[in-house]
Coordinates of C-alpha atoms in Angstrom, one line a residue:
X1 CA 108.5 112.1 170.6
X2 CA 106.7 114.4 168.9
X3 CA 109.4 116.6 168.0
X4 CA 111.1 113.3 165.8
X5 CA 107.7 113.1 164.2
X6 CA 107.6 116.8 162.9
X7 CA 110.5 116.3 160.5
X8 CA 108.8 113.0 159.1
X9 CA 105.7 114.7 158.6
X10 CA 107.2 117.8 156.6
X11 CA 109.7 115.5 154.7
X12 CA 106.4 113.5 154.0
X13 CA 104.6 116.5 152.8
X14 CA 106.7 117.6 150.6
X15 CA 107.2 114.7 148.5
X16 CA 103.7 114.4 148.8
X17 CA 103.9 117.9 147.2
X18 CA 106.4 117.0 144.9
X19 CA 104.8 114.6 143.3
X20 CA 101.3 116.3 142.5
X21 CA 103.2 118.7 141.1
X22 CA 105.1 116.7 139.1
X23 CA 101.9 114.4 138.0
X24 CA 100.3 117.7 137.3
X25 CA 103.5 118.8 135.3
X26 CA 103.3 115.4 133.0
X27 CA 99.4 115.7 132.6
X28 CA 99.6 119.2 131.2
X29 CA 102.7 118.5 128.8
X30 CA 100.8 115.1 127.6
X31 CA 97.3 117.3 126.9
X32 CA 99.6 119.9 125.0
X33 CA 102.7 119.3 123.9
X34 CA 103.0 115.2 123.5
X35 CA 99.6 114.6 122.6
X36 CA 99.2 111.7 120.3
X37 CA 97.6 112.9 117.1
X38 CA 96.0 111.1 114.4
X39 CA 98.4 111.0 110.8
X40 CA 96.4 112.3 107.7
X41 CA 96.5 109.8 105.4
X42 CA 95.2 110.7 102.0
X43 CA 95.5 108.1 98.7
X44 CA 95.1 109.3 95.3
X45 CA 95.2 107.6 91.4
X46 CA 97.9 109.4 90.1
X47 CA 97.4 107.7 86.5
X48 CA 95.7 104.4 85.0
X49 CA 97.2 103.1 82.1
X50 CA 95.3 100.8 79.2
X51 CA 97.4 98.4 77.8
X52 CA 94.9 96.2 76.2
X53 CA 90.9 96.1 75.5
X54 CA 88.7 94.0 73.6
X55 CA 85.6 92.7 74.0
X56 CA 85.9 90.5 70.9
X57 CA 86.5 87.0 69.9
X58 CA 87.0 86.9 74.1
X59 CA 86.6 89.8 76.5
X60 CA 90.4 91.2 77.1
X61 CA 91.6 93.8 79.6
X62 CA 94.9 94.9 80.4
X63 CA 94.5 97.8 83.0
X64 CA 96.6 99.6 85.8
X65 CA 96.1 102.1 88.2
X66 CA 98.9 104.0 89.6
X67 CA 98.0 105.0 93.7
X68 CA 99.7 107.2 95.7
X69 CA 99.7 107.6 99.3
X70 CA 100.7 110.7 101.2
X71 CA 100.7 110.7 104.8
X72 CA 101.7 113.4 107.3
X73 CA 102.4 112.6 111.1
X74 CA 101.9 115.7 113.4
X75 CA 103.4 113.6 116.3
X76 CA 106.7 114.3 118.4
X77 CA 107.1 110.5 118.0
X78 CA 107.6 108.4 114.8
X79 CA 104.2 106.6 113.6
X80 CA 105.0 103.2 112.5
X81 CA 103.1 101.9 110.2
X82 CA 101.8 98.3 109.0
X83 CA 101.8 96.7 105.7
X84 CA 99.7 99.5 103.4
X85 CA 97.4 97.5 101.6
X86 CA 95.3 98.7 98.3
X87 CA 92.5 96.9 96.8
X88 CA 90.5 97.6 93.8
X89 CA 87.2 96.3 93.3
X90 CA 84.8 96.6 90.2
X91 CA 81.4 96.3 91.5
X92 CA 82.1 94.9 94.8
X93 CA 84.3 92.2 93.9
X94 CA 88.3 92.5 94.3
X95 CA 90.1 92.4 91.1
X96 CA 93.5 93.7 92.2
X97 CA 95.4 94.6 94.9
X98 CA 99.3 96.0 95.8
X99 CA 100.6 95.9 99.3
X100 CA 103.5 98.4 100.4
X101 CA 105.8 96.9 102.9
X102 CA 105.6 98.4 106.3
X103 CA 107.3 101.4 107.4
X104 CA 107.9 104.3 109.8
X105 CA 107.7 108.2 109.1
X106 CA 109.6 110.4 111.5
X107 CA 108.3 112.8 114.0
X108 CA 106.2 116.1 112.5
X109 CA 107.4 114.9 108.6
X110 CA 105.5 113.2 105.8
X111 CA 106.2 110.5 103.5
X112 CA 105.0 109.4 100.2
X113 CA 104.9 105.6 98.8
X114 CA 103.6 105.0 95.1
X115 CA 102.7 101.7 94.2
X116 CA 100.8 100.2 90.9
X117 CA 97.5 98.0 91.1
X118 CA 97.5 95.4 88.1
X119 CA 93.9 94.3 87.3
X120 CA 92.9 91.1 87.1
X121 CA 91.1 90.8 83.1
X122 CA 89.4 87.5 84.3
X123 CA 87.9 89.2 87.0
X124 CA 86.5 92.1 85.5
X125 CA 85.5 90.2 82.4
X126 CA 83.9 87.5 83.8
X127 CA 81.5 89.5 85.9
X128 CA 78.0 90.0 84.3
X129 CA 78.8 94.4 84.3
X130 CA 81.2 94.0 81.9
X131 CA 79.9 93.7 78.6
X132 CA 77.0 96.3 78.3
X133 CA 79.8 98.3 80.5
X134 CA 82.4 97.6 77.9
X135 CA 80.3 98.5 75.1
X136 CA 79.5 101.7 76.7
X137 CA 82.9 102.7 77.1
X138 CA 83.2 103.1 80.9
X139 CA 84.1 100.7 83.5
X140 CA 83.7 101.9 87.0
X141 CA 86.4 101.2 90.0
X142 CA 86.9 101.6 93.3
X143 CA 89.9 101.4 95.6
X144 CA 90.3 101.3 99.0
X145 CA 94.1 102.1 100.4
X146 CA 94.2 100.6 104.6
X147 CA 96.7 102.0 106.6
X148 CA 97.2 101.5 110.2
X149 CA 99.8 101.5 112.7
X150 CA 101.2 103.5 116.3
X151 CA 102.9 106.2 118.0
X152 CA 104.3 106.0 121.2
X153 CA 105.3 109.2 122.7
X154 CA 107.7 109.5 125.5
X155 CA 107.9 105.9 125.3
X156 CA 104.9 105.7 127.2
X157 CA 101.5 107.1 125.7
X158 CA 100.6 104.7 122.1
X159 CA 98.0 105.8 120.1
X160 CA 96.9 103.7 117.3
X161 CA 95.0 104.9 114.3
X162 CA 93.9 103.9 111.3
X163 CA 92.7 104.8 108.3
X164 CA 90.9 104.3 105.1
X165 CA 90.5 106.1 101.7
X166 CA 88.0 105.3 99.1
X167 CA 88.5 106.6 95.9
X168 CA 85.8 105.8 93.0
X169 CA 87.0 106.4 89.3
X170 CA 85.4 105.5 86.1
X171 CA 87.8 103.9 83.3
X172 CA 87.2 104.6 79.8
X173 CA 89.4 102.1 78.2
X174 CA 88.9 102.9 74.4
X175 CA 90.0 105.9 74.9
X176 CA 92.7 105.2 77.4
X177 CA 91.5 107.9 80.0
X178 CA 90.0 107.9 83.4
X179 CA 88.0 110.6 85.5
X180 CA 89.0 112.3 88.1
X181 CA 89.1 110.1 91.4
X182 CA 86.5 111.2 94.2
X183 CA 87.6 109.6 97.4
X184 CA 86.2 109.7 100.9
X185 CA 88.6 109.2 104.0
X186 CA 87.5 107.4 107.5
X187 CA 90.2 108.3 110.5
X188 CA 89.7 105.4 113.3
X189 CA 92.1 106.4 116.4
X190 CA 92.5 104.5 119.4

């Protein structure tokens, strides 16, 4: 009897064995190689453009802002990626916004999409700011570019992540010119 048990017991061991060194095998290679990083997402205004200003007999304001938004994903996974969505506001209230269909970007590359913000002139002229802002020359912005999505890496381990930029640039419409966009970015992952 105990002979037919010593065969069961070493076959038992050794996928016993087997196993932690397998688990052990899949844990290291998850912490190193396949570990699911965060993209860097960064959005910039590549260009406004001032169609249209007035401030007289009614307030008028034809204004764009071109956005563009670079991300990089360090993964050995593709990152897909929801609907990006950009919103500009002008002191707090939403005056425009451009949404990018959603999309993928391969493993370890980066990928660019440009999209164009039309401001809303009834939204920037009806707000209280605008006139002794107008007649200063300088309208100030903000936009804030949302992107969020997943990787999943062996098919298995999903990370999500998420982030948000928020650039703030000052318009000077009679002059058709803008300064330089300072933005801040906020990397959410899990």
């Amino acid at each position: 009897m105990a002979t037919r048990k010593k065969p069961a017991l070493i076959c038992c061991g050794a996928l016993l064995a087997a196993a932690v060194v397998l688990a052990a095998v899949f844990t290291a290679l998850y912490f190193t190689v396949f570990r699911p990083r965060s993209p860097r997402v960064t959005a910039t205004i590549v260009g406004t453009r001032v169609s249209a200003f007035a401030l007289l007999p009614s307030p008028a304001l034809n204004l764009t802002f071109d956005v563009s938004v670079a991300a990089y994903n360090p993964n050995r996974a593709a990152f897909e990626y929801g609907d990006v969505a950009t919103v500009v506001r002008y002191h707090g209230d939403a005056v425009g916004e451009a949404v990018v269909p959603r999309g993928e970007i391969g493993a370890q590359a980066s990928a660019e999409v440009r999209t164009a913000v039309v401001v809303d002139a009834v939204g920037v002229a009806s707000s209280p700011y605008f006139p002794l802002e107008g007649i200063a020359g300088a309208l100030p912005f903000e936009t804030a570019t949302t992107v969020a999505g997943k990787a999943v890496v062996l098919g298995v381990f999903k990370i999500r992540a998420s982030s948000v930029v928020t650039c703030g640039v000052t318009v000077f419409p009679l002059r058709k010119e803008s300064t330089s966009p300072q933005c801040t970015s906020t990397v959410h992952v899990g």
